Coordinates of C-alpha atoms and ligand atoms in Angstrom, one line a residue:
M1 CA 86.3 150.9 -58.0
C2 CA 89.7 151.1 -59.1
G3 CA 92.5 153.1 -59.6
I4 CA 94.7 153.1 -62.9
I5 CA 98.1 154.8 -64.0
G6 CA 100.1 154.9 -67.2
V7 CA 103.5 156.5 -68.0
T8 CA 105.4 156.4 -70.9
G9 CA 108.7 158.3 -71.9
E10 CA 109.9 157.8 -68.6
P11 CA 112.8 155.6 -68.2
D12 CA 112.7 155.5 -64.7
A13 CA 108.8 154.7 -64.4
L14 CA 108.2 152.5 -61.1
P15 CA 108.7 155.1 -58.9
V16 CA 106.1 157.3 -60.5
I17 CA 103.8 154.5 -60.2
L18 CA 104.4 153.1 -57.2
G19 CA 103.8 156.6 -55.6
A20 CA 101.0 157.2 -58.3
L21 CA 99.4 153.8 -56.7
H22 CA 99.5 155.3 -53.1
Q23 CA 97.4 158.1 -54.2
L24 CA 95.1 155.8 -55.9
E25 CA 94.7 153.5 -52.9
Y26 CA 91.6 154.9 -51.5
R27 CA 89.9 153.7 -55.1
G28 CA 90.5 150.6 -53.7
Y29 CA 93.2 148.0 -52.3
D30 CA 92.7 144.8 -52.3
S31 CA 95.3 144.0 -54.8
A32 CA 97.9 145.7 -57.0
G33 CA 100.2 145.2 -60.3
V34 CA 102.3 146.7 -62.2
A35 CA 103.6 145.9 -65.6
L36 CA 106.5 147.5 -67.9
V37 CA 108.0 147.4 -71.3
V38 CA 112.0 146.2 -71.0
D39 CA 114.1 146.0 -73.8
G40 CA 111.2 145.1 -76.4
S41 CA 109.7 141.9 -72.9
L42 CA 106.8 142.7 -71.1
W43 CA 107.8 142.6 -67.0
R44 CA 104.9 142.1 -64.7
A45 CA 104.6 141.8 -60.4
R46 CA 101.1 141.7 -58.5
A47 CA 100.6 141.6 -55.6
A48 CA 96.9 141.1 -53.4
D49 CA 97.5 141.2 -49.7
G50 CA 94.0 142.8 -49.2
T51 CA 95.2 145.9 -47.2
H52 CA 99.2 146.8 -47.7
S53 CA 99.2 145.5 -51.5
V54 CA 101.0 148.7 -52.7
A55 CA 103.5 148.5 -50.0
D56 CA 103.8 144.6 -51.0
L57 CA 103.8 145.7 -54.6
A58 CA 107.2 147.9 -53.7
T59 CA 109.0 145.1 -52.1
L60 CA 108.4 142.9 -54.9
T61 CA 109.2 145.5 -57.6
A62 CA 112.4 146.0 -56.2
E63 CA 114.6 144.3 -58.7
A64 CA 112.7 145.2 -61.9
P65 CA 114.6 145.7 -64.7
S66 CA 116.0 149.5 -65.3
G67 CA 115.2 151.1 -68.2
H68 CA 111.5 151.3 -69.0
S69 CA 109.3 152.0 -72.4
A70 CA 105.1 152.3 -71.6
A71 CA 104.2 151.2 -67.7
I72 CA 101.2 151.1 -66.2
G73 CA 99.8 150.0 -62.8
H74 CA 96.7 149.5 -61.3
T75 CA 94.9 149.1 -57.6
R76 CA 91.6 146.9 -57.6
W77 CA 88.5 146.9 -55.5
A78 CA 87.6 143.5 -57.0
T79 CA 83.9 143.1 -58.6
H80 CA 84.7 139.9 -60.6
G81 CA 86.6 137.0 -58.7
H82 CA 88.2 137.5 -55.5
P83 CA 91.2 139.3 -54.1
T84 CA 94.0 137.1 -55.4
P85 CA 97.2 137.4 -57.5
E86 CA 95.6 135.9 -60.2
N87 CA 92.9 138.2 -60.1
A88 CA 95.3 141.3 -59.7
H89 CA 95.4 143.1 -62.8
P90 CA 97.3 143.9 -65.0
H91 CA 95.9 140.9 -67.1
T92 CA 98.1 140.0 -69.9
D93 CA 97.1 137.6 -73.2
C94 CA 98.5 134.1 -74.1
T95 CA 101.6 135.7 -75.5
G96 CA 102.5 137.0 -72.0
R97 CA 103.3 140.2 -74.7
L98 CA 99.9 142.8 -73.9
A99 CA 99.2 143.7 -70.6
I100 CA 96.0 145.5 -69.8
I101 CA 94.3 147.4 -66.8
H102 CA 90.6 148.3 -66.1
N103 CA 88.4 150.3 -63.6
G104 CA 84.8 149.3 -64.2
I105 CA 82.4 145.9 -65.2
L106 CA 81.6 144.2 -68.4
E107 CA 78.2 143.0 -68.7
N108 CA 78.6 140.8 -71.3
H109 CA 82.2 139.2 -70.3
A110 CA 80.7 135.7 -69.7
A111 CA 79.2 135.6 -73.5
L112 CA 83.4 136.8 -74.6
R113 CA 84.6 134.5 -72.2
S114 CA 82.9 131.5 -74.0
E115 CA 83.4 132.5 -77.3
L116 CA 87.7 133.1 -76.7
L117 CA 87.3 129.5 -75.3
S118 CA 86.3 128.0 -77.6
Q119 CA 89.0 129.2 -80.3
G120 CA 91.6 128.1 -77.8
H121 CA 92.5 131.3 -75.8
I122 CA 93.9 130.2 -72.0
M123 CA 92.3 131.9 -69.3
T124 CA 94.1 132.5 -65.8
S125 CA 91.6 134.5 -63.8
A126 CA 88.1 134.8 -62.5
T127 CA 87.9 138.5 -64.4
D128 CA 85.8 140.7 -66.9
T129 CA 88.9 142.4 -67.4
E130 CA 90.9 139.8 -69.3
V131 CA 88.5 139.0 -71.6
M132 CA 89.3 142.3 -73.1
A133 CA 93.3 141.1 -73.7
H134 CA 92.5 137.9 -75.2
L135 CA 90.0 140.0 -77.3
I136 CA 92.7 142.7 -78.4
E137 CA 95.2 139.4 -79.0
S138 CA 92.8 138.0 -81.3
H139 CA 92.6 141.2 -83.7
L140 CA 96.2 141.9 -83.6
S141 CA 97.0 138.4 -85.1
Q142 CA 94.7 139.6 -87.9
G143 CA 97.2 142.6 -88.5
R144 CA 95.9 145.5 -86.8
D145 CA 98.2 147.4 -85.0
L146 CA 97.7 147.7 -80.9
T147 CA 95.3 150.7 -81.4
E148 CA 92.4 149.7 -84.0
A149 CA 92.7 145.7 -82.2
T150 CA 91.8 148.2 -78.8
R151 CA 88.9 150.2 -81.5
E152 CA 87.3 147.3 -82.4
T153 CA 87.4 145.1 -79.3
L154 CA 85.6 147.9 -77.0
R155 CA 83.0 147.3 -80.1
A156 CA 82.3 144.6 -78.7
V157 CA 82.4 145.1 -75.0
R158 CA 78.9 146.4 -73.1
G159 CA 79.4 148.0 -69.6
A160 CA 81.9 150.6 -68.1
F161 CA 85.4 150.7 -68.1
S162 CA 88.6 152.8 -68.0
I163 CA 91.2 150.8 -69.6
A164 CA 94.9 151.1 -70.3
V165 CA 97.0 148.8 -72.8
I166 CA 100.3 148.3 -73.8
H167 CA 102.4 145.9 -76.1
A168 CA 105.9 145.0 -75.9
D169 CA 105.4 145.3 -80.0
E170 CA 104.6 148.9 -79.4
P171 CA 107.1 149.3 -76.4
D172 CA 106.5 153.2 -75.7
T173 CA 102.7 153.3 -76.7
I174 CA 99.8 152.9 -74.3
V175 CA 96.2 152.5 -75.8
A176 CA 93.8 154.1 -72.9
A177 CA 89.9 154.5 -73.7
R178 CA 86.7 155.2 -71.5
R179 CA 83.0 154.9 -70.8
S180 CA 81.2 156.0 -67.8
T181 CA 84.4 155.6 -65.6
P182 CA 86.7 158.6 -65.0
L183 CA 90.3 158.8 -66.8
V184 CA 92.9 161.9 -67.3
L185 CA 95.7 162.3 -69.3
G186 CA 98.5 164.3 -68.8
L187 CA 102.0 165.6 -70.7
E188 CA 104.9 166.9 -69.2
G189 CA 108.1 167.7 -71.6
N190 CA 108.4 164.1 -73.0
V191 CA 106.7 162.3 -70.6
A192 CA 102.8 161.1 -70.9
F193 CA 100.4 160.2 -68.2
L194 CA 97.1 158.6 -67.6
A195 CA 95.5 157.9 -64.3
S196 CA 91.5 157.2 -62.9
D197 CA 92.1 161.2 -61.3
V198 CA 94.0 164.4 -60.8
P199 CA 95.9 163.4 -57.5
A200 CA 97.6 160.5 -59.0
L201 CA 99.3 163.0 -61.5
L202 CA 99.4 166.3 -59.3
G203 CA 103.0 165.5 -58.5
H204 CA 103.9 165.3 -61.7
T205 CA 102.3 167.6 -64.3
R206 CA 99.4 170.4 -63.8
Q207 CA 98.6 170.0 -67.8
L208 CA 96.1 167.6 -67.4
F209 CA 93.3 166.8 -70.1
A210 CA 89.7 165.1 -69.9
L211 CA 89.2 161.9 -71.6
A212 CA 85.5 161.9 -72.6
D213 CA 83.2 159.4 -73.0
D214 CA 83.5 156.9 -75.7
E215 CA 87.2 158.2 -76.7
L216 CA 90.2 156.6 -76.7
A217 CA 93.7 158.1 -76.4
V218 CA 97.3 157.1 -77.8
L219 CA 100.0 157.9 -76.1
T220 CA 103.7 158.4 -76.8
P221 CA 106.6 159.4 -75.4
G222 CA 105.7 163.8 -75.2
A223 CA 102.4 162.9 -77.3
I224 CA 99.0 162.4 -77.0
A225 CA 96.5 161.5 -79.8
V226 CA 92.7 161.6 -78.7
T227 CA 89.6 160.3 -80.9
T228 CA 86.4 159.2 -80.6
L229 CA 85.7 154.9 -80.3
A230 CA 84.5 155.8 -84.1
G231 CA 88.1 156.8 -85.2
E232 CA 86.9 160.8 -85.7
P233 CA 89.7 163.1 -84.1
V234 CA 89.2 165.1 -80.5
T235 CA 90.6 167.5 -78.9
P236 CA 90.8 167.0 -75.5
D237 CA 89.6 169.7 -72.8
Q238 CA 92.4 170.8 -70.8
L239 CA 91.6 170.9 -66.9
S240 CA 92.0 173.8 -64.8
I241 CA 93.8 172.4 -61.7
T242 CA 93.9 174.7 -58.2
W243 CA 93.8 172.2 -56.0
D244 CA 96.3 171.4 -53.6
L245 CA 96.7 167.0 -53.0
E246 CA 94.2 166.6 -50.2
A247 CA 91.8 168.7 -51.9
A248 CA 92.6 166.9 -55.2
Q249 CA 91.6 163.3 -53.1
K250 CA 88.4 164.9 -52.3
D251 CA 87.8 165.3 -56.1
G252 CA 87.8 169.0 -55.4
Y253 CA 85.0 168.3 -53.3
E254 CA 85.2 170.1 -49.4
D255 CA 84.8 166.5 -47.5
F256 CA 84.7 162.9 -48.5
M257 CA 81.2 163.0 -47.0
S258 CA 79.8 165.3 -50.3
K259 CA 82.6 163.3 -52.7
E260 CA 80.4 160.2 -51.7
M261 CA 77.3 161.4 -52.0
H262 CA 77.8 162.7 -55.4
E263 CA 79.0 159.3 -56.1
Q264 CA 75.6 157.3 -55.2
P265 CA 74.7 157.9 -58.9
Q266 CA 77.5 155.9 -60.0
A267 CA 77.4 153.3 -56.6
V268 CA 73.6 152.5 -57.8
A269 CA 74.5 152.4 -61.7
N270 CA 77.5 149.7 -60.9
T271 CA 75.6 147.9 -58.8
L272 CA 72.5 147.1 -61.2
L273 CA 75.3 146.4 -64.0
D274 CA 75.8 143.0 -65.4
R275 CA 72.7 141.6 -63.5
R276 CA 70.7 140.2 -66.6
G277 CA 70.8 137.3 -68.9
P278 CA 70.9 137.4 -72.6
S279 CA 66.5 136.9 -72.2
G280 CA 66.5 139.8 -69.6
E281 CA 66.6 137.0 -66.9
L282 CA 67.9 138.2 -63.7
V283 CA 71.3 136.1 -63.4
L284 CA 73.3 136.9 -60.0
D285 CA 76.2 135.2 -60.9
E286 CA 78.5 135.7 -57.8
M287 CA 75.7 134.8 -55.5
R288 CA 76.7 131.2 -55.2
L289 CA 72.9 130.6 -54.4
G290 CA 70.7 129.5 -57.7
P291 CA 67.4 128.1 -58.0
K292 CA 68.0 124.9 -56.7
D293 CA 68.5 126.8 -52.9
L294 CA 66.5 128.8 -52.8
A295 CA 63.0 127.8 -54.4
H296 CA 62.2 125.8 -51.1
I297 CA 62.5 129.0 -49.3
D298 CA 59.2 129.9 -46.8
K299 CA 61.1 132.5 -44.7
V300 CA 63.1 136.0 -45.5
F301 CA 64.9 136.9 -41.7
I302 CA 67.0 140.3 -42.6
V303 CA 70.0 141.2 -40.1
A304 CA 71.4 144.6 -39.8
C305 CA 72.7 147.4 -37.6
G306 CA 72.5 150.9 -38.1
S307 CA 72.2 152.0 -42.2
S308 CA 72.7 148.7 -43.2
Y309 CA 69.4 147.9 -40.8
H310 CA 67.4 151.0 -42.8
S311 CA 68.1 149.2 -46.1
A312 CA 66.9 146.1 -44.9
L313 CA 63.8 147.4 -43.6
V314 CA 62.9 149.0 -47.0
A315 CA 63.7 145.6 -48.9
K316 CA 60.7 143.9 -46.2
Y317 CA 58.4 146.1 -48.2
A318 CA 59.7 144.9 -51.9
I319 CA 60.3 141.3 -50.6
E320 CA 56.8 141.2 -49.1
Q321 CA 54.8 142.8 -52.1
W322 CA 56.9 140.9 -54.6
V323 CA 57.5 137.2 -53.1
K324 CA 54.3 137.3 -50.3
L325 CA 57.1 135.5 -48.3
P326 CA 57.3 136.2 -44.5
T327 CA 60.1 138.5 -43.8
E328 CA 61.4 140.0 -40.8
V329 CA 64.4 142.4 -40.3
D330 CA 66.6 142.1 -37.0
I331 CA 68.9 144.6 -35.5
A332 CA 72.1 141.9 -35.2
S333 CA 72.7 143.2 -31.7
E334 CA 69.5 141.8 -30.5
F335 CA 68.8 138.7 -33.2
R336 CA 71.9 137.0 -31.7
Y337 CA 70.8 136.9 -28.1
R338 CA 67.0 136.0 -28.6
D339 CA 65.9 132.8 -30.0
P340 CA 65.2 133.5 -33.4
V341 CA 62.7 130.7 -34.9
L342 CA 64.9 129.9 -38.4
T343 CA 65.0 126.2 -40.3
E344 CA 66.5 124.8 -43.1
R345 CA 63.9 126.7 -45.2
T346 CA 64.9 130.3 -44.3
L347 CA 67.5 132.3 -45.9
C348 CA 68.8 135.1 -43.5
V349 CA 70.4 138.1 -45.1
G350 CA 72.9 139.7 -43.5
V351 CA 73.7 143.2 -44.7
S352 CA 77.5 145.2 -43.6
Q353 CA 79.1 147.4 -45.7
S354 CA 82.8 147.0 -44.2
G355 CA 81.6 143.0 -43.9
E356 CA 83.3 143.1 -40.9
T357 CA 80.7 144.3 -38.0
L358 CA 80.9 141.8 -35.1
D359 CA 77.4 142.0 -34.5
T360 CA 76.1 141.2 -37.9
S361 CA 79.1 138.4 -38.5
E362 CA 77.8 136.7 -35.2
A363 CA 74.0 137.0 -36.1
M364 CA 74.8 135.1 -39.3
R365 CA 76.8 132.5 -37.7
E366 CA 74.3 132.4 -35.2
A367 CA 71.8 131.7 -38.1
S368 CA 74.2 129.3 -39.6
R369 CA 73.8 127.4 -36.8
L370 CA 70.3 127.1 -36.5
G371 CA 70.4 125.9 -40.3
A372 CA 69.5 128.5 -41.7
K373 CA 70.5 129.5 -45.6
V374 CA 73.3 132.5 -44.8
L375 CA 73.5 135.4 -48.0
V376 CA 75.6 138.4 -47.2
V377 CA 75.2 141.7 -49.0
S378 CA 78.7 143.3 -48.4
N379 CA 80.4 146.7 -50.2
V380 CA 83.7 144.5 -49.7
V381 CA 84.7 141.2 -51.4
D382 CA 85.9 138.1 -49.8
S383 CA 85.5 140.5 -46.3
S384 CA 85.4 137.4 -43.6
M385 CA 81.5 138.1 -43.5
A386 CA 81.1 137.4 -47.9
R387 CA 83.8 134.5 -47.3
A388 CA 81.8 132.9 -44.1
A389 CA 78.2 133.0 -45.8
D390 CA 77.0 130.4 -48.3
G391 CA 76.3 133.2 -50.9
V392 CA 77.2 136.4 -51.1
L393 CA 75.8 139.9 -53.2
Y394 CA 77.7 142.9 -53.3
T395 CA 77.3 145.9 -53.5
R396 CA 80.0 147.7 -55.5
A397 CA 79.9 151.5 -54.4
G398 CA 83.6 151.6 -54.2
P399 CA 85.1 152.1 -50.4
E400 CA 83.7 154.5 -48.8
V401 CA 85.6 156.8 -46.4
G402 CA 83.3 158.9 -45.1
V403 CA 81.6 157.5 -41.2
A404 CA 78.3 158.0 -42.1
S405 CA 77.3 155.4 -44.9
T406 CA 75.5 156.9 -47.9
K407 CA 76.6 155.6 -51.1
C408 CA 76.8 152.3 -49.2
H409 CA 73.1 152.4 -48.0
L410 CA 72.0 153.7 -51.5
A411 CA 73.9 150.0 -53.2
Q412 CA 72.1 148.3 -50.0
I413 CA 68.9 149.0 -50.9
V414 CA 69.2 149.0 -54.5
A415 CA 71.5 145.3 -54.0
L416 CA 68.4 144.0 -51.4
E417 CA 65.9 144.8 -53.9
I418 CA 67.6 143.0 -57.0
L419 CA 67.3 140.0 -54.6
G420 CA 63.7 140.2 -54.0
L421 CA 62.7 140.7 -57.7
T422 CA 65.3 137.4 -58.1
L423 CA 63.0 135.4 -55.5
A424 CA 60.0 136.8 -56.9
Q425 CA 61.4 135.2 -60.3
I426 CA 62.3 131.8 -58.7
H427 CA 58.8 131.9 -56.9
G428 CA 57.2 132.8 -59.8
T429 CA 55.2 135.4 -57.9
L430 CA 56.0 138.2 -60.5
S431 CA 56.1 137.5 -64.3
P432 CA 59.2 138.7 -66.4
S433 CA 57.4 141.7 -67.7
E434 CA 56.3 143.0 -64.2
I435 CA 60.2 142.0 -63.1
A436 CA 61.4 144.2 -66.2
E437 CA 59.2 147.1 -65.6
V438 CA 60.7 147.2 -62.0
L439 CA 64.6 146.8 -63.4
N440 CA 63.5 149.5 -66.1
G441 CA 62.4 152.0 -63.3
M442 CA 66.1 151.0 -61.5
D443 CA 67.5 151.7 -64.5
E444 CA 66.3 155.5 -64.4
L445 CA 67.7 155.8 -60.2
P446 CA 71.1 157.2 -61.1
S447 CA 69.9 159.6 -62.8
L448 CA 66.9 161.1 -60.8
I449 CA 69.5 160.6 -57.6
T450 CA 71.3 163.1 -60.1
T451 CA 68.6 165.3 -60.1
A452 CA 68.1 164.9 -56.8
L453 CA 71.8 165.7 -55.1
S454 CA 71.5 169.0 -57.8
R455 CA 68.8 170.6 -55.5
A456 CA 71.5 170.3 -52.6
A457 CA 71.0 174.8 -52.2
D458 CA 67.3 174.5 -51.5
V459 CA 68.2 172.2 -48.8
D460 CA 70.6 174.3 -47.5
D461 CA 68.5 177.0 -47.5
V462 CA 65.9 175.3 -45.6
A463 CA 68.9 174.1 -43.3
S464 CA 70.0 178.1 -43.0
K465 CA 66.1 178.6 -41.6
L466 CA 66.6 175.6 -38.5
T467 CA 69.8 176.3 -37.1
D468 CA 68.3 177.2 -33.9
A469 CA 65.8 174.0 -33.7
R470 CA 67.3 171.4 -31.4
D471 CA 64.4 168.5 -31.3
F472 CA 63.3 166.5 -34.9
F473 CA 61.4 164.1 -35.8
F474 CA 60.8 162.7 -38.6
L475 CA 58.2 161.0 -40.1
G476 CA 57.3 158.6 -42.8
R477 CA 54.4 155.6 -43.3
H478 CA 55.4 152.5 -45.8
V479 CA 58.7 152.6 -46.8
G480 CA 58.9 156.2 -46.1
F481 CA 58.8 154.9 -42.5
P482 CA 62.8 153.2 -42.9
M483 CA 63.4 156.8 -44.7
A484 CA 62.5 158.3 -41.8
L485 CA 64.9 156.4 -39.5
E486 CA 67.8 156.9 -41.9
G487 CA 67.1 161.0 -42.1
A488 CA 67.0 161.1 -38.2
L489 CA 70.4 158.8 -37.7
K490 CA 72.1 161.1 -40.1
L491 CA 71.0 164.3 -38.2
K492 CA 71.7 162.6 -34.9
E493 CA 75.1 161.3 -36.1
L494 CA 76.4 164.2 -37.7
A495 CA 75.0 167.3 -36.2
Y496 CA 74.6 166.3 -33.1
L497 CA 71.0 167.2 -32.7
R498 CA 68.0 165.1 -30.6
A499 CA 66.1 163.6 -33.7
E500 CA 63.6 160.6 -33.2
G501 CA 62.5 158.7 -36.6
Y502 CA 58.7 157.2 -35.9
P503 CA 56.5 155.8 -38.2
A504 CA 54.2 158.5 -38.4
G505 CA 50.8 156.5 -37.1
E506 CA 52.3 154.9 -34.0
L507 CA 52.7 159.1 -33.1
K508 CA 49.7 159.4 -31.6
H509 CA 50.4 156.7 -29.1
G510 CA 52.9 158.8 -27.4
P511 CA 55.4 160.8 -29.0
I512 CA 53.3 163.3 -29.6
A513 CA 53.3 164.9 -26.5
L514 CA 56.9 166.1 -27.0
I515 CA 55.2 168.4 -30.2
E516 CA 55.1 172.0 -29.0
P517 CA 56.4 175.1 -31.1
G518 CA 60.0 174.8 -32.1
T519 CA 59.9 171.3 -32.6
V520 CA 61.2 170.3 -36.6
V521 CA 59.3 167.6 -38.0
V522 CA 60.5 166.4 -41.0
G523 CA 57.9 164.1 -42.9
I524 CA 58.8 161.7 -45.7
A525 CA 55.6 162.7 -48.0
T526 CA 57.1 160.7 -51.3
R527 CA 54.3 159.2 -52.8
N528 CA 53.1 155.3 -51.4
K529 CA 49.9 153.7 -51.0
L530 CA 49.6 155.2 -47.2
S531 CA 50.1 158.6 -48.1
E532 CA 47.2 160.2 -47.3
K533 CA 47.4 158.9 -44.1
L534 CA 50.1 160.6 -43.6
L535 CA 49.3 163.8 -44.3
S536 CA 46.8 163.4 -41.6
N537 CA 49.5 162.8 -39.1
I538 CA 51.7 166.1 -40.5
A539 CA 48.4 167.8 -40.1
E540 CA 48.3 166.7 -36.3
V541 CA 51.6 168.3 -35.2
H542 CA 51.0 170.8 -37.7
S543 CA 48.2 172.3 -35.9
R544 CA 50.5 171.9 -32.7
G545 CA 53.0 173.9 -33.6
A546 CA 55.6 172.2 -35.0
T547 CA 57.9 173.8 -37.8
V548 CA 57.1 170.9 -41.2
V549 CA 59.3 170.2 -43.3
L550 CA 58.1 167.5 -46.0
V551 CA 60.0 165.8 -48.8
A552 CA 57.6 165.7 -51.4
D553 CA 57.7 164.1 -55.2
D554 CA 58.0 166.7 -57.8
G555 CA 54.8 168.7 -58.6
D556 CA 52.4 167.3 -56.0
E557 CA 50.9 170.7 -54.7
E558 CA 48.4 168.9 -52.3
V559 CA 52.1 167.9 -49.9
A560 CA 53.1 171.7 -50.5
A561 CA 50.1 172.9 -48.7
V562 CA 50.7 171.8 -45.8
A563 CA 54.3 172.6 -45.2
D564 CA 56.4 175.3 -43.9
H565 CA 59.5 173.9 -46.4
V566 CA 59.3 171.4 -49.0
L567 CA 62.3 169.6 -50.1
W568 CA 61.6 168.3 -53.9
V569 CA 62.7 165.2 -55.4
P570 CA 61.8 162.9 -58.4
K571 CA 59.1 160.5 -58.8
T572 CA 59.7 157.4 -59.2
N573 CA 57.9 153.9 -57.6
P574 CA 57.0 154.3 -54.0
L575 CA 59.1 150.5 -53.7
L576 CA 62.3 152.6 -55.3
S577 CA 61.5 155.8 -53.8
P578 CA 63.9 155.7 -50.5
V579 CA 66.8 155.4 -53.1
V580 CA 66.0 159.1 -54.5
G581 CA 64.0 160.5 -51.3
V582 CA 67.0 160.0 -48.8
I583 CA 69.1 162.4 -50.9
P584 CA 67.7 165.7 -49.1
L585 CA 67.7 163.8 -45.6
Q586 CA 71.2 163.1 -46.1
Q587 CA 71.8 167.0 -47.2
L588 CA 70.2 168.5 -44.5
A589 CA 72.3 166.4 -42.0
Y590 CA 75.2 167.4 -43.9
R591 CA 74.4 170.9 -43.5
L592 CA 73.4 171.3 -40.4
A593 CA 76.2 169.4 -39.2
T594 CA 78.5 172.1 -41.1
L595 CA 76.6 175.2 -39.7
H596 CA 77.1 173.8 -36.5
G597 CA 81.1 173.9 -37.1
H598 CA 81.1 169.4 -37.1
D599 CA 83.2 167.4 -38.7
V600 CA 81.6 165.6 -41.2
D601 CA 84.2 162.5 -41.9
R602 CA 84.6 161.9 -38.9
P603 CA 82.0 162.7 -36.2
R604 CA 82.7 162.2 -32.6
N605 CA 82.4 158.8 -30.7
L606 CA 82.1 156.5 -34.0
A607 CA 84.0 154.3 -36.1
K608 CA 83.6 153.4 -39.5
T609 CA 84.2 149.8 -38.8
V610 CA 82.6 148.5 -35.4
T611 CA 84.3 145.3 -35.1
V612 CA 83.4 145.2 -31.1
E613 CA 80.2 144.4 -29.1
Ligands
F6R1 C1 75.9 155.1 -40.1 C2 76.7 154.0 -40.5 C3 76.1 152.9 -39.7 C4 76.6 151.7 -40.4 C5 76.7 150.5 -39.1 C6 76.5 149.3 -40.1 O1 75.9 156.2 -41.0 O2 77.2 154.4 -41.6 O3 75.1 153.1 -38.8 O4 75.5 151.5 -41.1 O5 78.0 150.8 -38.4 O6 78.0 148.8 -40.7 P1 78.4 147.6 -41.5 O7 76.8 148.2 -42.5 O8 79.5 148.0 -42.1 O9 77.8 146.3 -40.9

């Protein structure tokens, strides 16, 4: 996730760009940059400080020339290429007269890059974005104007993008377009704007327009012309904005947690993008560990804390089923102090949204010392764990502000399952068609998550009936067990209610003594190979007076018959079901927290990144 801003018709554009980049920093802040057309030339500055990039950019631009024509700015959350000044946007073409900024991920950038290099283009970054600068350059050299050259370029790229392009030869023009990532346009007198989202523009105009998927806009002073990518004219929808700035940063949602829950389809889609080679095989470019390193692996350890640990537990079921490799999952704070048996044939995977959690990073250090290959799954490019590891696989959820992990948890499950499929490909334990079938199921996840999210009102209704409850058990079997743990953790940390996550089969070995009228049992009853057994466990607690809430696949009436309340979710492959089934658990915790009057973004006693023991 990155933030983009563009302005034309404002001779003093820099303060507008820098102010908007501050507003957009929540979308990413590992680097920032600006490009201005001044007196028929392009002027560019970029900073990559990691946390203060926009502030550094303000210093770098203090001496920038005045009298601006078109201007664009970018704040980056790295996906392709490290967060360095060379990889910071805007990117230029070989002439240095064109500049482009981009939010999104291109899927076919590698093929386009090789083609452009073979034609003699010089690339100076490791980003997917730079290929678009050079593609536009080659279309310009064939006599097209900037708009047509951009249109042609977008016909050649696959993936997600919001872009803005400027060129010194068309000094007042900005060409912008989008597919699958956001872009808004604004107009105020002679000044035309574009930005990733509304807050960046609120201080300047309230006359805002939405650009839809596969539309292209040409901004000139005082005018915006929109067409489809095919060239058909379009009248853009005007947005009616009633938000203040703080509400707008939350995209109109009450809090960051709601906003981030709604970003989950995009987080999962982004994590899936760009993982397949030309013949459909999995190619994890960024991972740094390839078939040579992974073919001889005979054991997998996955180590993490909190919600990341729950993602790891889901992956254990997938890796054992798909790759037939023993897979152990451990809590990082325990792993590092016991004597784990690791060899150079062990793959040790650390899972951490922040990539900075002390327990997990120390556990990875220990694994490395013991000779294992270390791979890190992180949401932050070049986090300290990512740098120290032998390999890295990034979730691409964008920055997560709410303390309770939501979108990162889902993206982690998907990334770890992609890792599982890659190991299955390398070890030959699944055929290409079996892998393709799972990947096709994964491609459907964003829309299934969207459906699950749309049922929040049903969850609210159930939550309103549970406001007096103080004791919750979350029960599941197979992948339902880590889902149960995650549901219980969310309820504890957000609603401050006692909640135990348990493997349902273990209940009869002790905890069932706690079940009495008034206890709420949330059962994860989405279908997997242990569903029948789970339903027997649920019958046991029901007969002891517990109130039973079940998460169930759409239309599963057998499950509905044993529940007091059902939270329906769309059905998917059992190993993928946690990505959909955890949604009502997040919503239940969220709603009970707000009903009890708690701040969901900043739960008491917790911090977003835990860098202490
Ligand atoms: C729970 C939550 C925490 C984190 C845990 C690990 O909602 O957010 O349990 O999952 O602190 O953090 P990372 O993934 O940054 O290592």
